XYZ file of C-alpha atoms in Angstrom:
512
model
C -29.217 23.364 -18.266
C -30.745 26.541 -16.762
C -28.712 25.600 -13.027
C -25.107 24.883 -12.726
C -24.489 22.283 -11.055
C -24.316 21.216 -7.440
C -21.498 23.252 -5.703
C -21.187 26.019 -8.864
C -23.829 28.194 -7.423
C -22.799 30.332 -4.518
C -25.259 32.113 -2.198
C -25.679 33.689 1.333
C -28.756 32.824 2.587
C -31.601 34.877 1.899
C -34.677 33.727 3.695
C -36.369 36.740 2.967
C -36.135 36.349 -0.969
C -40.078 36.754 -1.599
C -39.455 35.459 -5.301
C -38.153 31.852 -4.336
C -41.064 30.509 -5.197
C -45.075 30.541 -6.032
C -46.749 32.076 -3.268
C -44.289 33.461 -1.024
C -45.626 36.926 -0.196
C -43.536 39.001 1.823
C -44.656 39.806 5.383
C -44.662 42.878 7.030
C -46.401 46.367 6.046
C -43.522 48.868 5.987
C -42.656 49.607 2.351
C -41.750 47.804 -0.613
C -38.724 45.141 0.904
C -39.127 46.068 4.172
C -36.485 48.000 6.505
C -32.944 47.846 4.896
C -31.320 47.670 8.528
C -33.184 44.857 9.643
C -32.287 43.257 6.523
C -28.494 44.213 6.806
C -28.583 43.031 10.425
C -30.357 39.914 9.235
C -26.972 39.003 6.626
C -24.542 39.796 9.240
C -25.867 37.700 11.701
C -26.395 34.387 9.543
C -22.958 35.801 8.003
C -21.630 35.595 11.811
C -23.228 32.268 11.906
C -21.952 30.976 9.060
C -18.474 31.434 9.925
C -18.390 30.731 13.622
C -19.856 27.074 12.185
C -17.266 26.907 9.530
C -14.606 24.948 11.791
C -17.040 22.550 12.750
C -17.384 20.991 9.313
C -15.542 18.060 8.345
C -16.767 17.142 4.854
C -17.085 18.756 1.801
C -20.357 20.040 2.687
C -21.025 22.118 6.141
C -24.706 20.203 7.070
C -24.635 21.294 10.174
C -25.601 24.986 8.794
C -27.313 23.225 5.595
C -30.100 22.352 8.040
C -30.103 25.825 10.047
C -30.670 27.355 6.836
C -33.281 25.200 5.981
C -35.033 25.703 8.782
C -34.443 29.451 9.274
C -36.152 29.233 5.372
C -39.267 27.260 6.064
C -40.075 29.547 9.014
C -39.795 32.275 6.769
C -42.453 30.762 4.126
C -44.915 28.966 6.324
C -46.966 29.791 9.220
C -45.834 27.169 11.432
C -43.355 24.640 10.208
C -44.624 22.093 12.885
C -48.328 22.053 11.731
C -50.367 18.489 11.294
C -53.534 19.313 10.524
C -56.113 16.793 10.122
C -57.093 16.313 6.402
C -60.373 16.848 6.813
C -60.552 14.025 9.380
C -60.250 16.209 12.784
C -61.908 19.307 13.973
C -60.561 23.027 12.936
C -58.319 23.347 15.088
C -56.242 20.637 13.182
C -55.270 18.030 15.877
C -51.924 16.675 15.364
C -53.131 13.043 16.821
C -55.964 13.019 14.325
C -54.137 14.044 11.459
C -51.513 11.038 12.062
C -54.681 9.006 12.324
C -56.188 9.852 9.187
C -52.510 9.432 7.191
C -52.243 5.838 8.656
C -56.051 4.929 7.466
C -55.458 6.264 4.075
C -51.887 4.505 3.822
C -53.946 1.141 4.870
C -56.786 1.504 2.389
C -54.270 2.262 -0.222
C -51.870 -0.549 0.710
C -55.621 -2.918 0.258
C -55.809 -1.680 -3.447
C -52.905 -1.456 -4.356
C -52.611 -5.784 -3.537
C -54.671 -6.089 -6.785
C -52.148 -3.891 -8.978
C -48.689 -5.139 -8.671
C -46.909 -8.593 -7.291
C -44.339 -6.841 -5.033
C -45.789 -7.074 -1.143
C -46.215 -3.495 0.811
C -42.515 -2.190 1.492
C -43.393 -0.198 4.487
C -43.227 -1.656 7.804
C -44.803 1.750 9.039
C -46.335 4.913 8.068
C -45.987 8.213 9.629
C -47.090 11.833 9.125
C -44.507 13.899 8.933
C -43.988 17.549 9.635
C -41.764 19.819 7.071
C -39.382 20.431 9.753
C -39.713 16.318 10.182
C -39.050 15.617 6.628
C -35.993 17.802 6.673
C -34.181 16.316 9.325
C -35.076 12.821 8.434
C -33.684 12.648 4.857
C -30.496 14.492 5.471
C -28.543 11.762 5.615
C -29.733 10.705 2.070
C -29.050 14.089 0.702
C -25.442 13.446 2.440
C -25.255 10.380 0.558
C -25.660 12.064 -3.115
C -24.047 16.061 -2.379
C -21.032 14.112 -0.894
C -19.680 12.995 -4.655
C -20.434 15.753 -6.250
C -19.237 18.729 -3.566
C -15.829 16.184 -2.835
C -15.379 16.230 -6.786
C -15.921 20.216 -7.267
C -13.446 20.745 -4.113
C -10.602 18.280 -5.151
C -11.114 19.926 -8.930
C -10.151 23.437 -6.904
C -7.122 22.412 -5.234
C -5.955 20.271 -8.134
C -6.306 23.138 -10.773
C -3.747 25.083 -8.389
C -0.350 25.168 -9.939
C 2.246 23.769 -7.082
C 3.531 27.212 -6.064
C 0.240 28.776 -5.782
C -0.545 25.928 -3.278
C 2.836 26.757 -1.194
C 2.013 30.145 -1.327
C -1.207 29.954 -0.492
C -0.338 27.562 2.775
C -2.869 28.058 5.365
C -5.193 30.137 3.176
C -5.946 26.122 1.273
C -7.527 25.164 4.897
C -9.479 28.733 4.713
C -11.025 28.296 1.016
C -11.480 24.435 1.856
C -14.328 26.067 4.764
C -15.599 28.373 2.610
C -16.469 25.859 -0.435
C -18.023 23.483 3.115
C -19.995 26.727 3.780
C -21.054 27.875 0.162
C -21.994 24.350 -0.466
C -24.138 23.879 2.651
C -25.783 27.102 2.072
C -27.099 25.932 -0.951
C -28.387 22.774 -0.164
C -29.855 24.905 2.741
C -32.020 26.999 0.959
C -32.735 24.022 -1.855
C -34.170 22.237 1.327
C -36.374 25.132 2.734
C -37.827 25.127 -0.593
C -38.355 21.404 -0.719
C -39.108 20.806 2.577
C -42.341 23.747 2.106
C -43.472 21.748 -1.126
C -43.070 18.151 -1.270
C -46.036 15.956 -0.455
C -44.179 12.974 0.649
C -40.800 11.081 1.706
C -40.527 9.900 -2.106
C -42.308 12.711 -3.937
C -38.516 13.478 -5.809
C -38.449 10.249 -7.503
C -35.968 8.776 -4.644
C -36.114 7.111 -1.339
C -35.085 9.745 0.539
C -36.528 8.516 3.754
C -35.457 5.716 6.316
C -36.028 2.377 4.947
C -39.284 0.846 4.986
C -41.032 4.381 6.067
C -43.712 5.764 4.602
C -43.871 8.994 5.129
C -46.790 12.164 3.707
C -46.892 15.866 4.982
C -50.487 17.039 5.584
C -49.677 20.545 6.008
C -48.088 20.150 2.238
C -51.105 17.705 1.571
C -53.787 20.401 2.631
C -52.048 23.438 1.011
C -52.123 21.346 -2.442
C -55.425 20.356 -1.913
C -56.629 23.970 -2.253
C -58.385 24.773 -5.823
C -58.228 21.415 -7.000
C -62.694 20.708 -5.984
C -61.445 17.464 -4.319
C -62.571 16.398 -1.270
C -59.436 16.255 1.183
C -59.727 12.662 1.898
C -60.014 11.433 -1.768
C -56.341 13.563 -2.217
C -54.619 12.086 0.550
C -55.515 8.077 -0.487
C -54.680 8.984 -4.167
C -50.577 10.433 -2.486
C -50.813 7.454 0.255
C -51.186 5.053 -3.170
C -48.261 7.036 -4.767
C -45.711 6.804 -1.542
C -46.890 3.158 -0.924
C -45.829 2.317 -4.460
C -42.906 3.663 -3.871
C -41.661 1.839 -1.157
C -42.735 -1.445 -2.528
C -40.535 -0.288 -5.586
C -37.443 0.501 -3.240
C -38.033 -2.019 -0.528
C -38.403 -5.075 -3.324
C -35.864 -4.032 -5.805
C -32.792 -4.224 -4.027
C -30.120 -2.519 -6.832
C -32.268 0.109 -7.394
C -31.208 2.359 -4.569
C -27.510 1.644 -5.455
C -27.771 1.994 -8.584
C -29.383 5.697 -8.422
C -26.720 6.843 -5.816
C -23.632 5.221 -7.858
C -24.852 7.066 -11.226
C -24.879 10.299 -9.566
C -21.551 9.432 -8.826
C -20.360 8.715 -11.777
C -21.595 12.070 -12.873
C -19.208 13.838 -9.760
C -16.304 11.865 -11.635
C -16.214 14.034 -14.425
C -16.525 17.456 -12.689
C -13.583 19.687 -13.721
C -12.596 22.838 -13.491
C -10.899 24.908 -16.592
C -7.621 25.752 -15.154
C -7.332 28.803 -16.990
C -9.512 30.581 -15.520
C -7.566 30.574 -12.126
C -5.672 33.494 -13.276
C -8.580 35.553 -13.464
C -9.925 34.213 -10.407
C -6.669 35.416 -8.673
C -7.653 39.189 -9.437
C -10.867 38.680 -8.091
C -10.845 37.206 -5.004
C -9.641 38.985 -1.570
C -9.754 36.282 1.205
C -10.229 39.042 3.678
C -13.800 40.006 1.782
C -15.926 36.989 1.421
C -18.218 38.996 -0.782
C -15.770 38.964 -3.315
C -16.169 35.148 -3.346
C -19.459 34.969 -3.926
C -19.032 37.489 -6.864
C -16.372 35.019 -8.247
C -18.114 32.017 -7.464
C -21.693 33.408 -9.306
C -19.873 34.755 -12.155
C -19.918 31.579 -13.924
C -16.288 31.047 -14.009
C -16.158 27.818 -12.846
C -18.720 26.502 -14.260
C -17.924 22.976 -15.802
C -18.293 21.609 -19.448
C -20.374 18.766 -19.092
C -18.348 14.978 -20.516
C -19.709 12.949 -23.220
C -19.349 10.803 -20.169
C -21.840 12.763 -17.723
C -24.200 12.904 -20.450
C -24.153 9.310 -20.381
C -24.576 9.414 -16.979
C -27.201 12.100 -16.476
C -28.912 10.451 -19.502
C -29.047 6.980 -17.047
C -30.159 8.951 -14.160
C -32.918 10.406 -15.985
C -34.412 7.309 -17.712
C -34.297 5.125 -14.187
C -36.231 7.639 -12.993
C -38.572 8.121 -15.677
C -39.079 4.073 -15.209
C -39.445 4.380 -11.545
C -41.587 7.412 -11.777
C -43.594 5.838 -14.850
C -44.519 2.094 -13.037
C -45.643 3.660 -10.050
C -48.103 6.086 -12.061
C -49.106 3.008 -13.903
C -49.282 1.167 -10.600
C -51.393 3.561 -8.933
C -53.764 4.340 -11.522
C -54.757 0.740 -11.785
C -55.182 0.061 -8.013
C -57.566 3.556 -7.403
C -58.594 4.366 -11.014
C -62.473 2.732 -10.252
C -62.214 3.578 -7.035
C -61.718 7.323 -6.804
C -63.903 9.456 -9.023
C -61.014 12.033 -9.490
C -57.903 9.525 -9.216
C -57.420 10.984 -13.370
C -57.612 14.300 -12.643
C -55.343 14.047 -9.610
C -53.043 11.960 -11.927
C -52.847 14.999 -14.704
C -52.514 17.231 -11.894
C -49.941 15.718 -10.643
C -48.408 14.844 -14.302
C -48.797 19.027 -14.931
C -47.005 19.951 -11.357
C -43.977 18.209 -13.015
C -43.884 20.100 -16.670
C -44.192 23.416 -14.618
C -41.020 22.595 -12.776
C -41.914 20.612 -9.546
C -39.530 20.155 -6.477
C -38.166 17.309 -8.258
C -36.830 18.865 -11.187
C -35.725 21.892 -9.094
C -33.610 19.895 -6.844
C -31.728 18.023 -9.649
C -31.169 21.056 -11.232
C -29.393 22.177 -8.371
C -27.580 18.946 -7.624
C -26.900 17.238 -10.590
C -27.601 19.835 -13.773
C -30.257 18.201 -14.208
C -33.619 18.675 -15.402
C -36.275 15.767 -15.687
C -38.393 15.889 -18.980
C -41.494 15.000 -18.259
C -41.888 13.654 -21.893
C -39.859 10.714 -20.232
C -41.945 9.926 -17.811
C -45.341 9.796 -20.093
C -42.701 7.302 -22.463
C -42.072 5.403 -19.775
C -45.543 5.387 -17.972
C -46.743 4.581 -21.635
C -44.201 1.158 -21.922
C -44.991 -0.022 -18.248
C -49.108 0.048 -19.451
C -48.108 -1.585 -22.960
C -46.004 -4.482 -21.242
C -48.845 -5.170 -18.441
C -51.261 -4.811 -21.020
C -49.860 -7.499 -23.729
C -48.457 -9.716 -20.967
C -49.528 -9.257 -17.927
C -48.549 -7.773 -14.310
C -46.236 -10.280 -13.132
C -44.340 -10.175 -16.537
C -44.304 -6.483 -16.337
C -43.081 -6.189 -12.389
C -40.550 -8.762 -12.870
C -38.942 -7.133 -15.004
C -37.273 -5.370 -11.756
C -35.811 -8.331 -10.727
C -32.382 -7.112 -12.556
C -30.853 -3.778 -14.140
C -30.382 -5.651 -17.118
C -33.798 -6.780 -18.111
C -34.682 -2.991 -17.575
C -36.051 -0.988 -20.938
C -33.100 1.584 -21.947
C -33.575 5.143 -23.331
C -33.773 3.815 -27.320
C -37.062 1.626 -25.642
C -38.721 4.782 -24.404
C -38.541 5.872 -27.567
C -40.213 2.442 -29.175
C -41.980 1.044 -26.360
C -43.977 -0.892 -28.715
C -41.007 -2.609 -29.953
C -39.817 -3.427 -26.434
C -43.214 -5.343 -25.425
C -43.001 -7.246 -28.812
C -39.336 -8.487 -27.561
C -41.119 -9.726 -24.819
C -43.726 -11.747 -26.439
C -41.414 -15.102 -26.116
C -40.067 -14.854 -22.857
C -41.399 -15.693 -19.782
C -39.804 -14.371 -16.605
C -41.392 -15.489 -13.320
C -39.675 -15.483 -9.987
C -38.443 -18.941 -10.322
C -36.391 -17.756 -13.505
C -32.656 -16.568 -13.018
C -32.420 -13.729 -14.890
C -28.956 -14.204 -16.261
C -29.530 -17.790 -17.361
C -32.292 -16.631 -19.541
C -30.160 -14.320 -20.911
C -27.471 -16.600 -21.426
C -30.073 -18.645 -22.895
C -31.117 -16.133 -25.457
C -26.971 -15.387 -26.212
C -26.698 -19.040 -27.102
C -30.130 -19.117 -29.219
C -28.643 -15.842 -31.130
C -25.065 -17.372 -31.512
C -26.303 -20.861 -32.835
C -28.986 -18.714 -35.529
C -25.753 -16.665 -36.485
C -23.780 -19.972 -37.215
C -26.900 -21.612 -38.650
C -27.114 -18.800 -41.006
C -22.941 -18.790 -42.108
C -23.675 -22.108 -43.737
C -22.187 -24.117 -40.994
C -23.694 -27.872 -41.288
C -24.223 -29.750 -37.854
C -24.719 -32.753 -39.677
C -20.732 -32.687 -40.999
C -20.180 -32.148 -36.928
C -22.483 -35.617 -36.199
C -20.182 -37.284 -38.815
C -17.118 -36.237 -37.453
C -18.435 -37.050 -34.254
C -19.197 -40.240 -35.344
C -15.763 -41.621 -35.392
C -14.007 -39.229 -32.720
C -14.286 -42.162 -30.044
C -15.881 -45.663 -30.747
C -16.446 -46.038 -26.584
C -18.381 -43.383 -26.321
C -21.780 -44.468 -24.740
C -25.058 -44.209 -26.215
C -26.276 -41.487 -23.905
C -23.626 -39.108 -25.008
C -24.595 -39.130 -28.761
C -27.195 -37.081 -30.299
C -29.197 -34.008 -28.449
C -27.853 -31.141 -27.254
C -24.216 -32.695 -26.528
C -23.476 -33.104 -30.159
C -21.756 -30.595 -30.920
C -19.627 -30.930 -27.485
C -18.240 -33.719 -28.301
C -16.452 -31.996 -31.452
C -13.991 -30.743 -28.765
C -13.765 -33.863 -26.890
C -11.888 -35.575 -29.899
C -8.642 -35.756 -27.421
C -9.064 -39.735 -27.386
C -9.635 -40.520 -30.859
C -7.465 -39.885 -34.319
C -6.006 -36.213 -32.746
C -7.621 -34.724 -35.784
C -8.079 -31.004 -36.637
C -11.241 -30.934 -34.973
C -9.574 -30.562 -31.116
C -8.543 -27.018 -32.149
C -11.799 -26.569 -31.449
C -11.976 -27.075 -27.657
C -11.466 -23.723 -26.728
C -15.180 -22.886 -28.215
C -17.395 -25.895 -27.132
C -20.257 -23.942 -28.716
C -18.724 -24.291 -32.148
C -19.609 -27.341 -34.313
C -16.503 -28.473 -36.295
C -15.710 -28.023 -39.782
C -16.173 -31.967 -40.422
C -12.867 -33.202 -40.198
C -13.898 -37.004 -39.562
């Protein structure tokens, strides 16, 4: 893992970084970093900010500055954070009404085609451009949702590490460093969400539904600035992401543990954050609470930073194939709904496929929350199973497959997707089929082979049967209730064979 986790990289804010990221040349004409005072002014005054916020935070994370930094970070890497221009669709001068016009026309269209791909009904109720500023302040509370965990895990590992005198003595100082982890914590999601928030291409494009429910949500100002160098025409790019987003909300808005099921592994990652108590000692030296530089010196020196479980692993591992399914139907999904419809829907879909291996906003965020980094050979595996199951049996085998966790391929099938689609070749699952019962069904079927196989004989049951109650009505005998009756033996002789009761499945030994 090239990031530490969530919460074990410390920061000030540094909108001014030119190297954050691909294309972020530095303004001004002055020299080589531009005037040191201005930048010194610049750290004391979001420094000033910081703490004059810091009592205002009541969680583990200070959001309240998360999104000022954010902000204060987009303005300092795009022109005009507030920009909707029009795709192609309006005049130059990029009218905002225009540009919502042509988003919602090139949701529809997509919504049309993508009818004829996949059984699960549109997911969005409505469809809105967004603005990066927009798409920051509308999926905080989802980012609240998974930092929370993690940053309430790293801050309880703190204060739990402290030996009991080192806690008296430290008294109101605990309240002090309990701020500053809220403020370190905030100013890293900060800048992680300036970077996102000048990237992404729409509410989903992370692999999660970030957004409010049933929203579907694209950035044309991200839309047009990825459109450039690719010899597309504008339109054709933003039906091929409207495709993408709509399949993703069908995805979220049909599969109703899905969402859960994301935010609860993530989690159970935070569970197993700890910190390695010994190095508190060293971290006494270090730190003056009067200089908060010296935190951020201990707090980047790596000291802290945790050993990752055999029980994360297990968890990240989780995380990452979900996604990789998720992130593999809907490129599946999409590509059969626009692939004869859009002369460059396969070059958009390498592109696309390419802007993940090189380290997308996806993989960058994870690595920031979570440890995390997505391997895109996952999501080829899994892209490869979803087109092998819809392939040998059909789309409404393949997409109801969703309908519970545990019908879901695992890691192992990634790895033999070919295997997993020849498991499927005898079951039907349609959405009159409880999901359970058929694998109850197939429990029974394996447990009955496996007795079959011991050298049990159902025919000594039938014989025992036979004589366990003379009454017994002709209804009763034979079929599948044979070997129930072995345990119903209460009203005949009392013979061995009513030890059996407590496993109805089990035929007796014939003891008639």
């Amino acid at each position: 893992m090239s990031n530490p986790p969530f919460g074990f990289g410390f920061g000030l804010p540094d909108p001014d970084n030119s190297s954050s990221g691909p294309g972020n040349n530095s303004s001004g004409s002055g020299g080589q970093g531009g005037d040191p005072f201005q930048q010194l002014g610049q750290m004391l005054s979001q420094l000033g900010q910081m703490f004059s916020q810091a009592g205002s935070s009541s969680g583990p994370v200070n959001y309240d500055l998360a999104k000022q930094i954010a902000l204060q970070r987009l303005a300092s890497t795009s022109d005009d954070g507030d920009a909707k221009p029009g795709m192609g669709f309006a005049s130059a001068t990029g009218d905002a009404q225009q540009g919502d016009t042509a988003v919602r026309d090139a949701s529809h269209l997509a919504e049309l085609w993508l009818d004829e791909a996949t059984i699960l009904p549109a997911g969005a109720t409505q469809t809105v451009a967004w603005t990066a500023k927009d798409w920051i302040e509308k999926t905080l509370p989802t980012w609240q949702r998974l930092c929370d965990p993690v940053a309430e895990q790293v801050s309880s590992a703190w204060t739990e590490a402290l030996p009991a005198e080192a806690k008296q003595a430290a008294g109101p100082l605990m309240s002090m460093l309990g701020q500053m982890g809220g403020m370190a914590f905030g100013s890293q999601l900060g800048n992680a969400l300036g970077d996102l928030g000048a990237e992404v291409l729409t509410s989903s494009d992370v692999g999660l539904p970030l957004g409010p429910e049933a929203t579907s949500a694209l950035l044309p100002a991200n839309v047009e600035k990825f459109t450039e160098g690719l010899e597309r025409p504008a339109s054709e790019v933003l039906v091929f992401l409207a495709a993408r987003e709509a399949a993703h909300q069908r995805l979220f808005a049909h599969v109703p543990w899905l969402r859960q099921r994301l935010l609860a592994t993530v989690e159970e990652f935070a569970r197993g954050i700890s910190v390695d108590v010994s190095g508190l000692e060293q971290l006494a030296g270090q730190i003056d609470p009067t200089d908060p530089q010296s935190i951020e010196q201990a707090m980047s020196s790596g000291l802290f930073e945790p050993q990752t479980t055999p029980e994360q692993k297990a968890a990240l591992t989780r995380l990452e194939t979900l996604l990789a399914l998720v992130e593999g139907w809907v490129d599946v999904v999409v590509a059969d709904a626009v692939g004869n419809r859009l002369p460059g829907a396969d070059a958009l879909r390498e592109t696309l496929r390419r802007r993940r291996a090189s380290g997308g906003p996806a993989e960058q965020t994870f690595a920031t929350l979570v440890g995390l980094e997505l391997r895109p050979r996952r999501m080829r595996a899994a892209a490869t199973l979803w087109q092998m199951v819809g392939d040998r049996h059909g789309t409404e085998q393949r997409d109801h497959l969703w309908s519970h966790p545990d019908l879901m391929p695992t890691t192992d099938d990634l790895d033999e997707p070919t295997d997993f689609a020849d498991r499927l070749g005898g079951t039907v699952i349609g959405a009159d089929v409880d999901p359970i019962a058929e694998l109850e069904k197939t429990e029974r079927a394996e447990a009955e082979a496996a007795e079959a196989a011991s050298g049990s004989a159902p025919a000594d049951s039938d014989a025992g049967n036979a004589g366990a109650d003379d009454t017994a009505t002709d209804d009763t005998a034979g079929g599948d209730s044979a070997p129930h009756d072995s345990g119903t033996g209460e009203r005949g002789s009392g013979e061995r064979g009513s030890d059996d009761g407590n496993d109805p499945d089990r035929p007796s030994d014939g003891n008639g």
